[in-house]
mmCIF file with all atom_site columns, C-alpha atoms in Angstrom:
data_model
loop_
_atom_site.group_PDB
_atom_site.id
_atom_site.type_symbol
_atom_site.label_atom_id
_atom_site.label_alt_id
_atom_site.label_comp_id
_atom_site.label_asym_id
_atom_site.label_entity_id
_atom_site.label_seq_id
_atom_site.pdbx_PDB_ins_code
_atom_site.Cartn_x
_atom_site.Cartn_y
_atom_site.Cartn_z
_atom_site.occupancy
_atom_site.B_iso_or_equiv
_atom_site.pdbx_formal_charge
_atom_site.auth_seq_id
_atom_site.auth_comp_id
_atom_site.auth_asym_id
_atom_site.auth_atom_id
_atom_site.pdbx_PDB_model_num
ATOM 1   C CA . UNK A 1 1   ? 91.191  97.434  83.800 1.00 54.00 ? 13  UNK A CA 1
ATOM 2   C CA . UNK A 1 2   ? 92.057  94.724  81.018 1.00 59.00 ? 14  UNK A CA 1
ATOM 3   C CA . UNK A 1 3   ? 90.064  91.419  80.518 1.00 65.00 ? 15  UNK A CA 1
ATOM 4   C CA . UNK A 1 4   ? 92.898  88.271  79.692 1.00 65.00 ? 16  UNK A CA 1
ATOM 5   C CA . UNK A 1 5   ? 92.243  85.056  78.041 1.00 68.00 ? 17  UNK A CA 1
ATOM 6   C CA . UNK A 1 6   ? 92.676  83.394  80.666 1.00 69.00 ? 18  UNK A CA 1
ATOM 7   C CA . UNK A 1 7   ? 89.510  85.230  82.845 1.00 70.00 ? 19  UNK A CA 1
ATOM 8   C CA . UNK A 1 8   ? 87.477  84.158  79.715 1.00 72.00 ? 20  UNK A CA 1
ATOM 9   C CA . UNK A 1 9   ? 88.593  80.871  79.574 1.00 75.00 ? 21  UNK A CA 1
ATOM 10  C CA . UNK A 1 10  ? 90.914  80.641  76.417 1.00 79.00 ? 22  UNK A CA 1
ATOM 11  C CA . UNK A 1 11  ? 94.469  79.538  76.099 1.00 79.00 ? 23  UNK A CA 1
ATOM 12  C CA . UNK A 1 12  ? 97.301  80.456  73.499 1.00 79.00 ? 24  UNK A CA 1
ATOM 13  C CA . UNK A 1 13  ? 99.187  77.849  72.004 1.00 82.00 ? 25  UNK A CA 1
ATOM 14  C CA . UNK A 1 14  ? 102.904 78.898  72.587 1.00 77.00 ? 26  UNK A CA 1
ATOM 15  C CA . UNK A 1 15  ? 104.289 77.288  68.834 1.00 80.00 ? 27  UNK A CA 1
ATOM 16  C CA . UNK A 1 16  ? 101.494 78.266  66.555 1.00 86.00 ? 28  UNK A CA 1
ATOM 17  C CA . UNK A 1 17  ? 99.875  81.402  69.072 1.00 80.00 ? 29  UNK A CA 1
ATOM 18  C CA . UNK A 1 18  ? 96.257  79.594  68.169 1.00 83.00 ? 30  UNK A CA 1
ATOM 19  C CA . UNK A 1 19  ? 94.090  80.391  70.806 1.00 83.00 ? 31  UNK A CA 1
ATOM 20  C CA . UNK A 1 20  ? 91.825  77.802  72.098 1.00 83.00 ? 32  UNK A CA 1
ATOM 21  C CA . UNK A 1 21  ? 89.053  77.110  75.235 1.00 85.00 ? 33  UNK A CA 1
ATOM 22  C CA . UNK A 1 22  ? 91.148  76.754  78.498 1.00 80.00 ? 34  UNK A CA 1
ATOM 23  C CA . UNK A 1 23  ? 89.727  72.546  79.042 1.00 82.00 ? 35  UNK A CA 1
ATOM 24  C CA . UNK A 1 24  ? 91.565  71.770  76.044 1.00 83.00 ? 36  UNK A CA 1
ATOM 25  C CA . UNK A 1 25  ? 94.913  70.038  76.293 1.00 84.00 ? 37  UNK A CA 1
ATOM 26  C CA . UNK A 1 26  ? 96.777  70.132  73.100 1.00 87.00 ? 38  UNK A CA 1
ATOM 27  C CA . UNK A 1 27  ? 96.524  72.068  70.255 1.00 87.00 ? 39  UNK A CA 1
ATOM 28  C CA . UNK A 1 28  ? 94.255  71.191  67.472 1.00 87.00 ? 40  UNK A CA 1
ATOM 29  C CA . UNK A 1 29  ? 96.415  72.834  65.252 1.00 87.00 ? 41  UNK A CA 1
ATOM 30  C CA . UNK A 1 30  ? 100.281 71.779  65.740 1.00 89.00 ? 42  UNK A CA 1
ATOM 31  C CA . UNK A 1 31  ? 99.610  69.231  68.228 1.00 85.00 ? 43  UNK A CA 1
ATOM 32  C CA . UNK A 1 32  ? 101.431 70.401  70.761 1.00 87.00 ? 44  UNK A CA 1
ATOM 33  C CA . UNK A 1 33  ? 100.167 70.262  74.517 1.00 86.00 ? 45  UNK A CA 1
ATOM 34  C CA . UNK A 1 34  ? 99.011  73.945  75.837 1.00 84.00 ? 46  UNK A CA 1
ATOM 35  C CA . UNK A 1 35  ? 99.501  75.228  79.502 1.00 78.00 ? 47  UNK A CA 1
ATOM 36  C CA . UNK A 1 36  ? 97.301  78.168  79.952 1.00 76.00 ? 48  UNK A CA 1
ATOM 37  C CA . UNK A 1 37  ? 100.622 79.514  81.485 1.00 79.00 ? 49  UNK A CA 1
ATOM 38  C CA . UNK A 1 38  ? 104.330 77.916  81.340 1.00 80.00 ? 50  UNK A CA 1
ATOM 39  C CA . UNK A 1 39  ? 104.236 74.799  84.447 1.00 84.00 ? 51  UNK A CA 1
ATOM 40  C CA . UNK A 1 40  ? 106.695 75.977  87.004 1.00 89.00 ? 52  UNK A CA 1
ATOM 41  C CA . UNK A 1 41  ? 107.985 78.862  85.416 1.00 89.00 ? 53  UNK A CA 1
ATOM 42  C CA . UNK A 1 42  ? 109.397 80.871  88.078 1.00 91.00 ? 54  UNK A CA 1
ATOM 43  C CA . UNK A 1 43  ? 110.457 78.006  89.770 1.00 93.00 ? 55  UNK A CA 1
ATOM 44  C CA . UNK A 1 44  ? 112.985 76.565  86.277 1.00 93.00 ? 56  UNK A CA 1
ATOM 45  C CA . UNK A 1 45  ? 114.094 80.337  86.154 1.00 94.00 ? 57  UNK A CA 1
ATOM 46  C CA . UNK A 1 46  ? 115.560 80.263  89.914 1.00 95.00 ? 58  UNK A CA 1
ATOM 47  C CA . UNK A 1 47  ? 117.212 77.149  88.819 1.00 96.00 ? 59  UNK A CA 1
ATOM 48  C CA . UNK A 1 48  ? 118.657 78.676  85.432 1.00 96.00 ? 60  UNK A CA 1
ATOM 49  C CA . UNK A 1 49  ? 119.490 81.900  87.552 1.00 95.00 ? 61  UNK A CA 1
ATOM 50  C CA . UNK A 1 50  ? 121.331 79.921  90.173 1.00 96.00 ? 62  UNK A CA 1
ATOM 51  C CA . UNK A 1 51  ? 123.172 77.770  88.246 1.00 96.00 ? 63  UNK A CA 1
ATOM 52  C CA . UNK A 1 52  ? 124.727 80.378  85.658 1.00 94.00 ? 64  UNK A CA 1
ATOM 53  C CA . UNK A 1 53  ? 125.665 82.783  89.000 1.00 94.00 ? 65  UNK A CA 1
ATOM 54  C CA . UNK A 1 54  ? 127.673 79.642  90.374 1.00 95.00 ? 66  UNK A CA 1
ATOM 55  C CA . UNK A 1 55  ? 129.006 79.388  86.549 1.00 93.00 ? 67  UNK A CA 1
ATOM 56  C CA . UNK A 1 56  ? 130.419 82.865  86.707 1.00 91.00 ? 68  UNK A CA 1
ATOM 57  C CA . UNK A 1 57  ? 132.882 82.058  88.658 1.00 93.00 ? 69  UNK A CA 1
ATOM 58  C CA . UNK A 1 58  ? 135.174 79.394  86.857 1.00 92.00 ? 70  UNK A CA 1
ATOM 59  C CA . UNK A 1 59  ? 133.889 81.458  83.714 1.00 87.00 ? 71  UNK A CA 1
ATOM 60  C CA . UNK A 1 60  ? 135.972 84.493  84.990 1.00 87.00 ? 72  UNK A CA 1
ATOM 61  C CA . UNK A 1 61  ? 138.880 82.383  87.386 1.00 90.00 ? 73  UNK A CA 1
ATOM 62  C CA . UNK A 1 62  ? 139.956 80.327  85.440 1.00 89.00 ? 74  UNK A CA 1
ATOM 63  C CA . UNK A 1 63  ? 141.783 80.711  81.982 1.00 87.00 ? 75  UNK A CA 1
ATOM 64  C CA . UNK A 1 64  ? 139.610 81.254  78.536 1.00 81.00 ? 76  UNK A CA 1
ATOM 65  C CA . UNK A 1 65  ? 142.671 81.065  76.752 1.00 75.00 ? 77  UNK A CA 1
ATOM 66  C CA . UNK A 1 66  ? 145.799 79.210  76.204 1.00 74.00 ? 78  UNK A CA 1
ATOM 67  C CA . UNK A 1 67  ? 148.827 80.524  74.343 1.00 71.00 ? 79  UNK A CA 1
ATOM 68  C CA . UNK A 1 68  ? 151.591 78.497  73.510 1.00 68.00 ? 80  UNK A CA 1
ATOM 69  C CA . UNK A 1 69  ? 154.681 79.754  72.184 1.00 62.00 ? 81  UNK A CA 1
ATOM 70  C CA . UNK A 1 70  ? 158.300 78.410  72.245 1.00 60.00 ? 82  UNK A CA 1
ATOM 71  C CA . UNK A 1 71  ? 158.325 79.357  75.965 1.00 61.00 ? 83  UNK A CA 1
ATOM 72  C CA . UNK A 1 72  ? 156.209 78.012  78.611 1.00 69.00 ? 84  UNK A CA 1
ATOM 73  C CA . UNK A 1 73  ? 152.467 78.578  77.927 1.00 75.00 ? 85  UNK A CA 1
ATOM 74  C CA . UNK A 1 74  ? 150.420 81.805  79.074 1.00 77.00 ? 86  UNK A CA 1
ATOM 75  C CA . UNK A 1 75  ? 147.762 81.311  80.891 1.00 80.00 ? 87  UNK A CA 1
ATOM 76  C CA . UNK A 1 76  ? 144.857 84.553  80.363 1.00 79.00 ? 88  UNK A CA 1
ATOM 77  C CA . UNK A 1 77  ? 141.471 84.807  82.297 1.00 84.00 ? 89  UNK A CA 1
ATOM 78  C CA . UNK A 1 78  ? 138.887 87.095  80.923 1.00 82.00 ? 90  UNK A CA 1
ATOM 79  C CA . UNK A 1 79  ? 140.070 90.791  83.005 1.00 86.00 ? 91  UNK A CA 1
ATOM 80  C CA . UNK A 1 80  ? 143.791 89.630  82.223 1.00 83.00 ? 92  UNK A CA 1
ATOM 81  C CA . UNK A 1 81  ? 142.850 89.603  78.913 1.00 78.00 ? 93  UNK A CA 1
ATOM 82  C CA . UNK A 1 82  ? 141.084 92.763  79.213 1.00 82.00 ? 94  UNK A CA 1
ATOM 83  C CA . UNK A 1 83  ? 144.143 94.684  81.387 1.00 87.00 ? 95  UNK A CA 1
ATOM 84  C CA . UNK A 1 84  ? 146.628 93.156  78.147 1.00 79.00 ? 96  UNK A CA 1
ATOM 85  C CA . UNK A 1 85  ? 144.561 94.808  75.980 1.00 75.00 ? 97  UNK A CA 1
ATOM 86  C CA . UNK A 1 86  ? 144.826 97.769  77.662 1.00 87.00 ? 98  UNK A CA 1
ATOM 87  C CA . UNK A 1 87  ? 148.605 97.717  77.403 1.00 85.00 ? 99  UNK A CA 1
ATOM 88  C CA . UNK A 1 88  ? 148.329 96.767  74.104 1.00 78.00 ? 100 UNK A CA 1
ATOM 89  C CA . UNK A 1 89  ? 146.776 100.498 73.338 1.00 84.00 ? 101 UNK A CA 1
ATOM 90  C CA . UNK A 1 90  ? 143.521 98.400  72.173 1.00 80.00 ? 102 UNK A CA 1
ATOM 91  C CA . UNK A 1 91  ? 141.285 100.040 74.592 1.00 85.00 ? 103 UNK A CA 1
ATOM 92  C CA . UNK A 1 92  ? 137.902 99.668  72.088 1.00 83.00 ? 104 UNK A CA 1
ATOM 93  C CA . UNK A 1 93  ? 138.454 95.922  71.546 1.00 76.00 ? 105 UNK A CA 1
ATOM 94  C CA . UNK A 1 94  ? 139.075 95.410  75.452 1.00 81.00 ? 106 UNK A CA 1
ATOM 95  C CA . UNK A 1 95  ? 136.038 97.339  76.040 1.00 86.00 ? 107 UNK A CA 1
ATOM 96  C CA . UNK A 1 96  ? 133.696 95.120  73.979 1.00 79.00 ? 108 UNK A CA 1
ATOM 97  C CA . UNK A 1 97  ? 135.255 91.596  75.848 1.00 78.00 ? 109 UNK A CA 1
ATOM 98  C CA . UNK A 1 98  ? 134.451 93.421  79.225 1.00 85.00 ? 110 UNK A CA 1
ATOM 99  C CA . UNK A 1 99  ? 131.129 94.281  78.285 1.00 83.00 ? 111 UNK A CA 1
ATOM 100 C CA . UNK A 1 100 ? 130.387 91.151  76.423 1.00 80.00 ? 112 UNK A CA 1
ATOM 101 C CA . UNK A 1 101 ? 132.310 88.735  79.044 1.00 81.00 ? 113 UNK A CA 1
ATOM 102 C CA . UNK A 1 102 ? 131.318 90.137  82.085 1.00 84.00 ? 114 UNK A CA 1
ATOM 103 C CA . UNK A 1 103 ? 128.915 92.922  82.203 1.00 86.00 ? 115 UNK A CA 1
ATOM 104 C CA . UNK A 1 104 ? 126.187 91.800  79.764 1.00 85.00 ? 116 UNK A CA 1
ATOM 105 C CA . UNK A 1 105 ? 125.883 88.090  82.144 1.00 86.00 ? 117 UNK A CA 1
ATOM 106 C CA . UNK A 1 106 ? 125.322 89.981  85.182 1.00 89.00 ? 118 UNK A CA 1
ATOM 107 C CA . UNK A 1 107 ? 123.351 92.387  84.034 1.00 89.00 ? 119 UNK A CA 1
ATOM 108 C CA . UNK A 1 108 ? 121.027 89.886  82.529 1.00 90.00 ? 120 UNK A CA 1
ATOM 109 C CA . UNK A 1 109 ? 120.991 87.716  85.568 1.00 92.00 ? 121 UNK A CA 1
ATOM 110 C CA . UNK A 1 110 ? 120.865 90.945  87.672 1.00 93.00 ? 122 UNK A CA 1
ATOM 111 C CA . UNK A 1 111 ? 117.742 91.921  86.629 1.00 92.00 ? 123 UNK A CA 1
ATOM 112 C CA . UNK A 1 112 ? 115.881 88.508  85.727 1.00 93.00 ? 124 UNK A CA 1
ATOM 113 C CA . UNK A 1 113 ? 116.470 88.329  89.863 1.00 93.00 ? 125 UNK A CA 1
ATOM 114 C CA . UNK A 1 114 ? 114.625 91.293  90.186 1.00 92.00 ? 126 UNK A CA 1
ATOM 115 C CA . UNK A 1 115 ? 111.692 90.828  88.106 1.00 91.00 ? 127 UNK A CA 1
ATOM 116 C CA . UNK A 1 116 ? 111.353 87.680  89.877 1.00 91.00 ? 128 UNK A CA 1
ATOM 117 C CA . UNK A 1 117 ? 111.844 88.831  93.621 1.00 91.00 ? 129 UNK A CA 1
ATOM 118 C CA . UNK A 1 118 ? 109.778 92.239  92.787 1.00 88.00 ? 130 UNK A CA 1
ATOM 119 C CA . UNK A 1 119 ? 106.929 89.259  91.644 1.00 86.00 ? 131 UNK A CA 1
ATOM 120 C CA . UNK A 1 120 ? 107.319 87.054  94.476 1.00 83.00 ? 132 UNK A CA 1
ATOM 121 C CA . UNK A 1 121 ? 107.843 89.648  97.119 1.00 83.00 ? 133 UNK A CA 1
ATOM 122 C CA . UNK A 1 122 ? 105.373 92.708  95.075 1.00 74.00 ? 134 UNK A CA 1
ATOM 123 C CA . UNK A 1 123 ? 108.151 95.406  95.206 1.00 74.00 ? 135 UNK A CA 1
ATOM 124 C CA . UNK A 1 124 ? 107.477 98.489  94.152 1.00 72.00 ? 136 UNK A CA 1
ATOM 125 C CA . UNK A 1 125 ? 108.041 98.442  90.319 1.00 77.00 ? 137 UNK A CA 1
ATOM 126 C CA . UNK A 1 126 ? 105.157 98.684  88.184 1.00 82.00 ? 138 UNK A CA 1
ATOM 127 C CA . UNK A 1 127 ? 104.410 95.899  85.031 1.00 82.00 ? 139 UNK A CA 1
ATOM 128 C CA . UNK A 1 128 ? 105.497 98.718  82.445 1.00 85.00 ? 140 UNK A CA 1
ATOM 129 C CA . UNK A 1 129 ? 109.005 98.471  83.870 1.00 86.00 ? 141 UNK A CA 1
ATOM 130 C CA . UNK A 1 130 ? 109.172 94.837  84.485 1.00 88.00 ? 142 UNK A CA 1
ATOM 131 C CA . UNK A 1 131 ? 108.476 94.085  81.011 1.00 88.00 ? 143 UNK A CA 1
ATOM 132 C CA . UNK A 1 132 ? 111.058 97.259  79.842 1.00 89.00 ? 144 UNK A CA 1
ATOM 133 C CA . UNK A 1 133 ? 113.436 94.815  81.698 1.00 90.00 ? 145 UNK A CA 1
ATOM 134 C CA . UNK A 1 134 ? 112.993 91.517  80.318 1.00 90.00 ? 146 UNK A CA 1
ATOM 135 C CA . UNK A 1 135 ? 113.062 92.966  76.769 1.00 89.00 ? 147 UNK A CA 1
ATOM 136 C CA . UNK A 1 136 ? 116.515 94.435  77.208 1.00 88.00 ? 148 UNK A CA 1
ATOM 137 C CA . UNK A 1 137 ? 117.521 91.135  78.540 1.00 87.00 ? 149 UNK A CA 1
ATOM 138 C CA . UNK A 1 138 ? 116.005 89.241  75.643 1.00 83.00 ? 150 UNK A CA 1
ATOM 139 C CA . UNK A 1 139 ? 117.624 92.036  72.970 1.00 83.00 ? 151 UNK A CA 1
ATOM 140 C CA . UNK A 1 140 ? 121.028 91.947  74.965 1.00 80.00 ? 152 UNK A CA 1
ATOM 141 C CA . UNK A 1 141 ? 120.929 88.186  74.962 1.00 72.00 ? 153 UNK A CA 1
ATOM 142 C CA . UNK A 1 142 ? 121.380 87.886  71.189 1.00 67.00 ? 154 UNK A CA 1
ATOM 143 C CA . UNK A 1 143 ? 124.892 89.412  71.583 1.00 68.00 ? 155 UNK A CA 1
ATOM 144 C CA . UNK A 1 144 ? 125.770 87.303  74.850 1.00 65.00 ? 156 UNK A CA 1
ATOM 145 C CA . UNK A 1 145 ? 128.148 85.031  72.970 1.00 65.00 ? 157 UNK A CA 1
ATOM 146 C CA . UNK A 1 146 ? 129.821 87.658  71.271 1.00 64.00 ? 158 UNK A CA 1
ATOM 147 C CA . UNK A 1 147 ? 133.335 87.049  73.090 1.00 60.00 ? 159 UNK A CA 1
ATOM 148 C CA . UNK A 1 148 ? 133.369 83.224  72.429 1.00 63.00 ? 160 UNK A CA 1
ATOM 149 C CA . UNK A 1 149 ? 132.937 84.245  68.085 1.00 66.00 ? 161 UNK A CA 1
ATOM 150 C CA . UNK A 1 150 ? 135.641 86.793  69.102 1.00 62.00 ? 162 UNK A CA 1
ATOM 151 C CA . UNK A 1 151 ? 137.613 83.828  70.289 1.00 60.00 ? 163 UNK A CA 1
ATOM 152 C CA . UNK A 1 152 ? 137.127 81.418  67.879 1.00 63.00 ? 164 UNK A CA 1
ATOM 153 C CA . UNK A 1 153 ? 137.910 83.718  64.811 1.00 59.00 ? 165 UNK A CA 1
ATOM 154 C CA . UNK A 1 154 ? 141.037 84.789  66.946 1.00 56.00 ? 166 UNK A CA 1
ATOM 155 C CA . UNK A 1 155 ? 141.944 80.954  67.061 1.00 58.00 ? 167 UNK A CA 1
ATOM 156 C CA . UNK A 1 156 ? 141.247 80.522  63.935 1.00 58.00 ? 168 UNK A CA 1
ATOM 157 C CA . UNK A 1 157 ? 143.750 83.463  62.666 1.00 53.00 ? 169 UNK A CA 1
ATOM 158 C CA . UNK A 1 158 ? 146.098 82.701  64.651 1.00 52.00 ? 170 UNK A CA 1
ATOM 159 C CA . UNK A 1 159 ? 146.486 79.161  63.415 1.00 54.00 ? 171 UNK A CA 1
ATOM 160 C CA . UNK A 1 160 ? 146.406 79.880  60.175 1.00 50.00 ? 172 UNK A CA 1
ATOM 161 C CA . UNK A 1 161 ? 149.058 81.818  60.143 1.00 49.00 ? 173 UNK A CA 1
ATOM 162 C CA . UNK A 1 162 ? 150.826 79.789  62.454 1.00 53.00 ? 174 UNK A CA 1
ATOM 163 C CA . UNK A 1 163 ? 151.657 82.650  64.963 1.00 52.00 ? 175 UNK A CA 1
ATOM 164 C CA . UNK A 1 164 ? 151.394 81.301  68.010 1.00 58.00 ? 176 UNK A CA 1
ATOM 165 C CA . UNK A 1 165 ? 149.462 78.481  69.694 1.00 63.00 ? 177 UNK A CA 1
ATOM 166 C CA . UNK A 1 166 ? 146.460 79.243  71.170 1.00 67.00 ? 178 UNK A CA 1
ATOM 167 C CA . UNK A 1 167 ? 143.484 76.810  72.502 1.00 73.00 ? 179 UNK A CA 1
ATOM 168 C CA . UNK A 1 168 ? 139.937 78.143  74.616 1.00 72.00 ? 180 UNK A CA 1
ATOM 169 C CA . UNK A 1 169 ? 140.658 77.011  78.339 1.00 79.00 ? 181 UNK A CA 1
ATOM 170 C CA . UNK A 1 170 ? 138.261 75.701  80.871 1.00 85.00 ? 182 UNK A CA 1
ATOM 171 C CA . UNK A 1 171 ? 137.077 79.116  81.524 1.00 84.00 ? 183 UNK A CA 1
ATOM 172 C CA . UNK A 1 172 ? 135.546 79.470  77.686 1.00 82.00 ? 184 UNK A CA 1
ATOM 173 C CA . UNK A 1 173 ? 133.381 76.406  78.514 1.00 86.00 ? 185 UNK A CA 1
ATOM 174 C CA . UNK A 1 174 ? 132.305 78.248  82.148 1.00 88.00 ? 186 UNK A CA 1
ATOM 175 C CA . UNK A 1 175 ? 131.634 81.144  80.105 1.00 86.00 ? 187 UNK A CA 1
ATOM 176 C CA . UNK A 1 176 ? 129.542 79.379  76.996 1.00 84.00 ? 188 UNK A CA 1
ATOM 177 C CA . UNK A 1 177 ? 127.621 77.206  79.624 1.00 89.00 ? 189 UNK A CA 1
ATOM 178 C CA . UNK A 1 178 ? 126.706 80.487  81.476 1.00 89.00 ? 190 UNK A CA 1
ATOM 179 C CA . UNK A 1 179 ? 125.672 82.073  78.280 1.00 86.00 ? 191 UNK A CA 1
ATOM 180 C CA . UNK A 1 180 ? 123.226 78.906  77.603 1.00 87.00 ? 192 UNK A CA 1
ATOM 181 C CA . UNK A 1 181 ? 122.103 79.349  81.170 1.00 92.00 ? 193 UNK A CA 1
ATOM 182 C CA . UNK A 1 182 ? 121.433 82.468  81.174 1.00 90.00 ? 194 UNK A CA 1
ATOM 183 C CA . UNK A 1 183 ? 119.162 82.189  78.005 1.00 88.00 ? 195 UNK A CA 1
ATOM 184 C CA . UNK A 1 184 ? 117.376 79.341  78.955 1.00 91.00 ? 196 UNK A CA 1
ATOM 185 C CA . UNK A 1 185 ? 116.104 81.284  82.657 1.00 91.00 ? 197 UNK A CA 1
ATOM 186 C CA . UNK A 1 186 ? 115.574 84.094  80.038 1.00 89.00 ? 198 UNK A CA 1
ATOM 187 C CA . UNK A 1 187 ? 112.945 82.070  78.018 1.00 88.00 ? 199 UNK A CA 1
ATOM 188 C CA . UNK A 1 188 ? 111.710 80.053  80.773 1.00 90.00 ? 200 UNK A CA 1
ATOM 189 C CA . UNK A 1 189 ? 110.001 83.027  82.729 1.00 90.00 ? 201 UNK A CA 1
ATOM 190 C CA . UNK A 1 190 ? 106.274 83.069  81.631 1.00 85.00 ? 202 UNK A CA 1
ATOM 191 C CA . UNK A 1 191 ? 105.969 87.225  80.819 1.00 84.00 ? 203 UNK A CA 1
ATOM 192 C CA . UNK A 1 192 ? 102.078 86.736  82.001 1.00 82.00 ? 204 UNK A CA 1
ATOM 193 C CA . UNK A 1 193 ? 102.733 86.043  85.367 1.00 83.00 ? 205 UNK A CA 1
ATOM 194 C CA . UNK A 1 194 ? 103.729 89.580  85.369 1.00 81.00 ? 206 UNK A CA 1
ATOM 195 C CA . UNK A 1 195 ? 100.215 90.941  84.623 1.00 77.00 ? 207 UNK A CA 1
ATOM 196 C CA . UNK A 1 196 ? 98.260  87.799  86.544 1.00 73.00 ? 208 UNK A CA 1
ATOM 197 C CA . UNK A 1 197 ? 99.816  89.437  89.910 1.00 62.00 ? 209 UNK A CA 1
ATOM 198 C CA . UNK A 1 198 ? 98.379  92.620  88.505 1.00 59.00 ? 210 UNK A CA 1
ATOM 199 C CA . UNK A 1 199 ? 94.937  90.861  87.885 1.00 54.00 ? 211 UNK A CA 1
ATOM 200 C CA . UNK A 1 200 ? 94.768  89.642  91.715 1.00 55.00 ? 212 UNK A CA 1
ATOM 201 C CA . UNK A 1 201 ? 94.843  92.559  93.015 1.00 53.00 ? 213 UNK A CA 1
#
């Protein structure tokens, strides 16, 4: 059995990782104020979780794009998108939008829900693959806006070259506000909460 700072009465400062006694309130070194663990952690990442799960679905209902030729404009949600690929015969491109657009967001929210629930409600999965968990969220999330670059450089191209009209629809917003959302329950779960629920046992 381990020994934390926190059972010998130090703290880590979060900007500058100085460690100090557990009494003191800010950091002698940055300035900043120190929690001996993040205040309400769990608590902001339900909120974060919640509120990018209600985002997914104007992200993925409602049009990303707009394309405006002479006719009447076209309309394209993410998985219409995905299916023209398809028909397009660009099957590796409409792979990378699904797995950007739609599988990396739930799989991130997917299992910051169970890291959380097997914490709150001590299911059977060990610390060693809580934490595998949360770091493949954390690497994955560096790609998570991956379809809105793909998007913008599309619009950009398109444009130029004055091809056809094309504009990011309501849905791109859904889909860049989940991103944010998703990120910010990411970094808002305290990782040593995970080992304190070890500790009181």
């Amino acid at each position: 059995m381990y020994t934390s700072a926190k059972q010998v009465g130090l703290k880590q400062c979060r900007h500058c990782k100085l460690s100090m006694p557990e009494e003191q309130s800010h950091c002698p070194r940055c300035h900043m104020r120190v929690h001996s663990r993040t205040p309400q952690s769990l608590q902001k990442c339900w909120a974060f979780i919640i509120a990018a799960t209600v985002g997914l679905f104007p992200a993925n209902l409602m049009p990303i794009t707009v394309l405006s030729t002479r006719g009447a404009p076209q309309y394209e949600t993410i998985m219409s998108g995905v299916i023209s690929l398809i028909k397009d015969d660009m099957v590796g491109i409409a792979i990378v939008v699904f797995v950007a657009s739609i599988v990396v967001p739930v799989m991130k929210l997917v299992g910051l829900i169970v890291i959380l629930l097997s914490l709150q409600f001590k299911l059977n999965l060990n610390n060693r693959q809580r934490i595998v968990i949360y770091r493949i969220i954390d690497i994955i999330g560096k790609w998570s806006m991956l379809d809105l670059f793909v998007l913008s450089i599309m619009i950009a191209v398109f444009e130029r070259n004055n091809l056809v009209g094309v504009e990011a629809g309501p849905g791109a917003t859904a889909f860049g506000a989940v991103v944010l959302l998703t990120l910010f329950a990411a970094k808002s779960f305290d990782t040593r909460l995970i080992w304190d629920k070890q500790l009181e046992r």
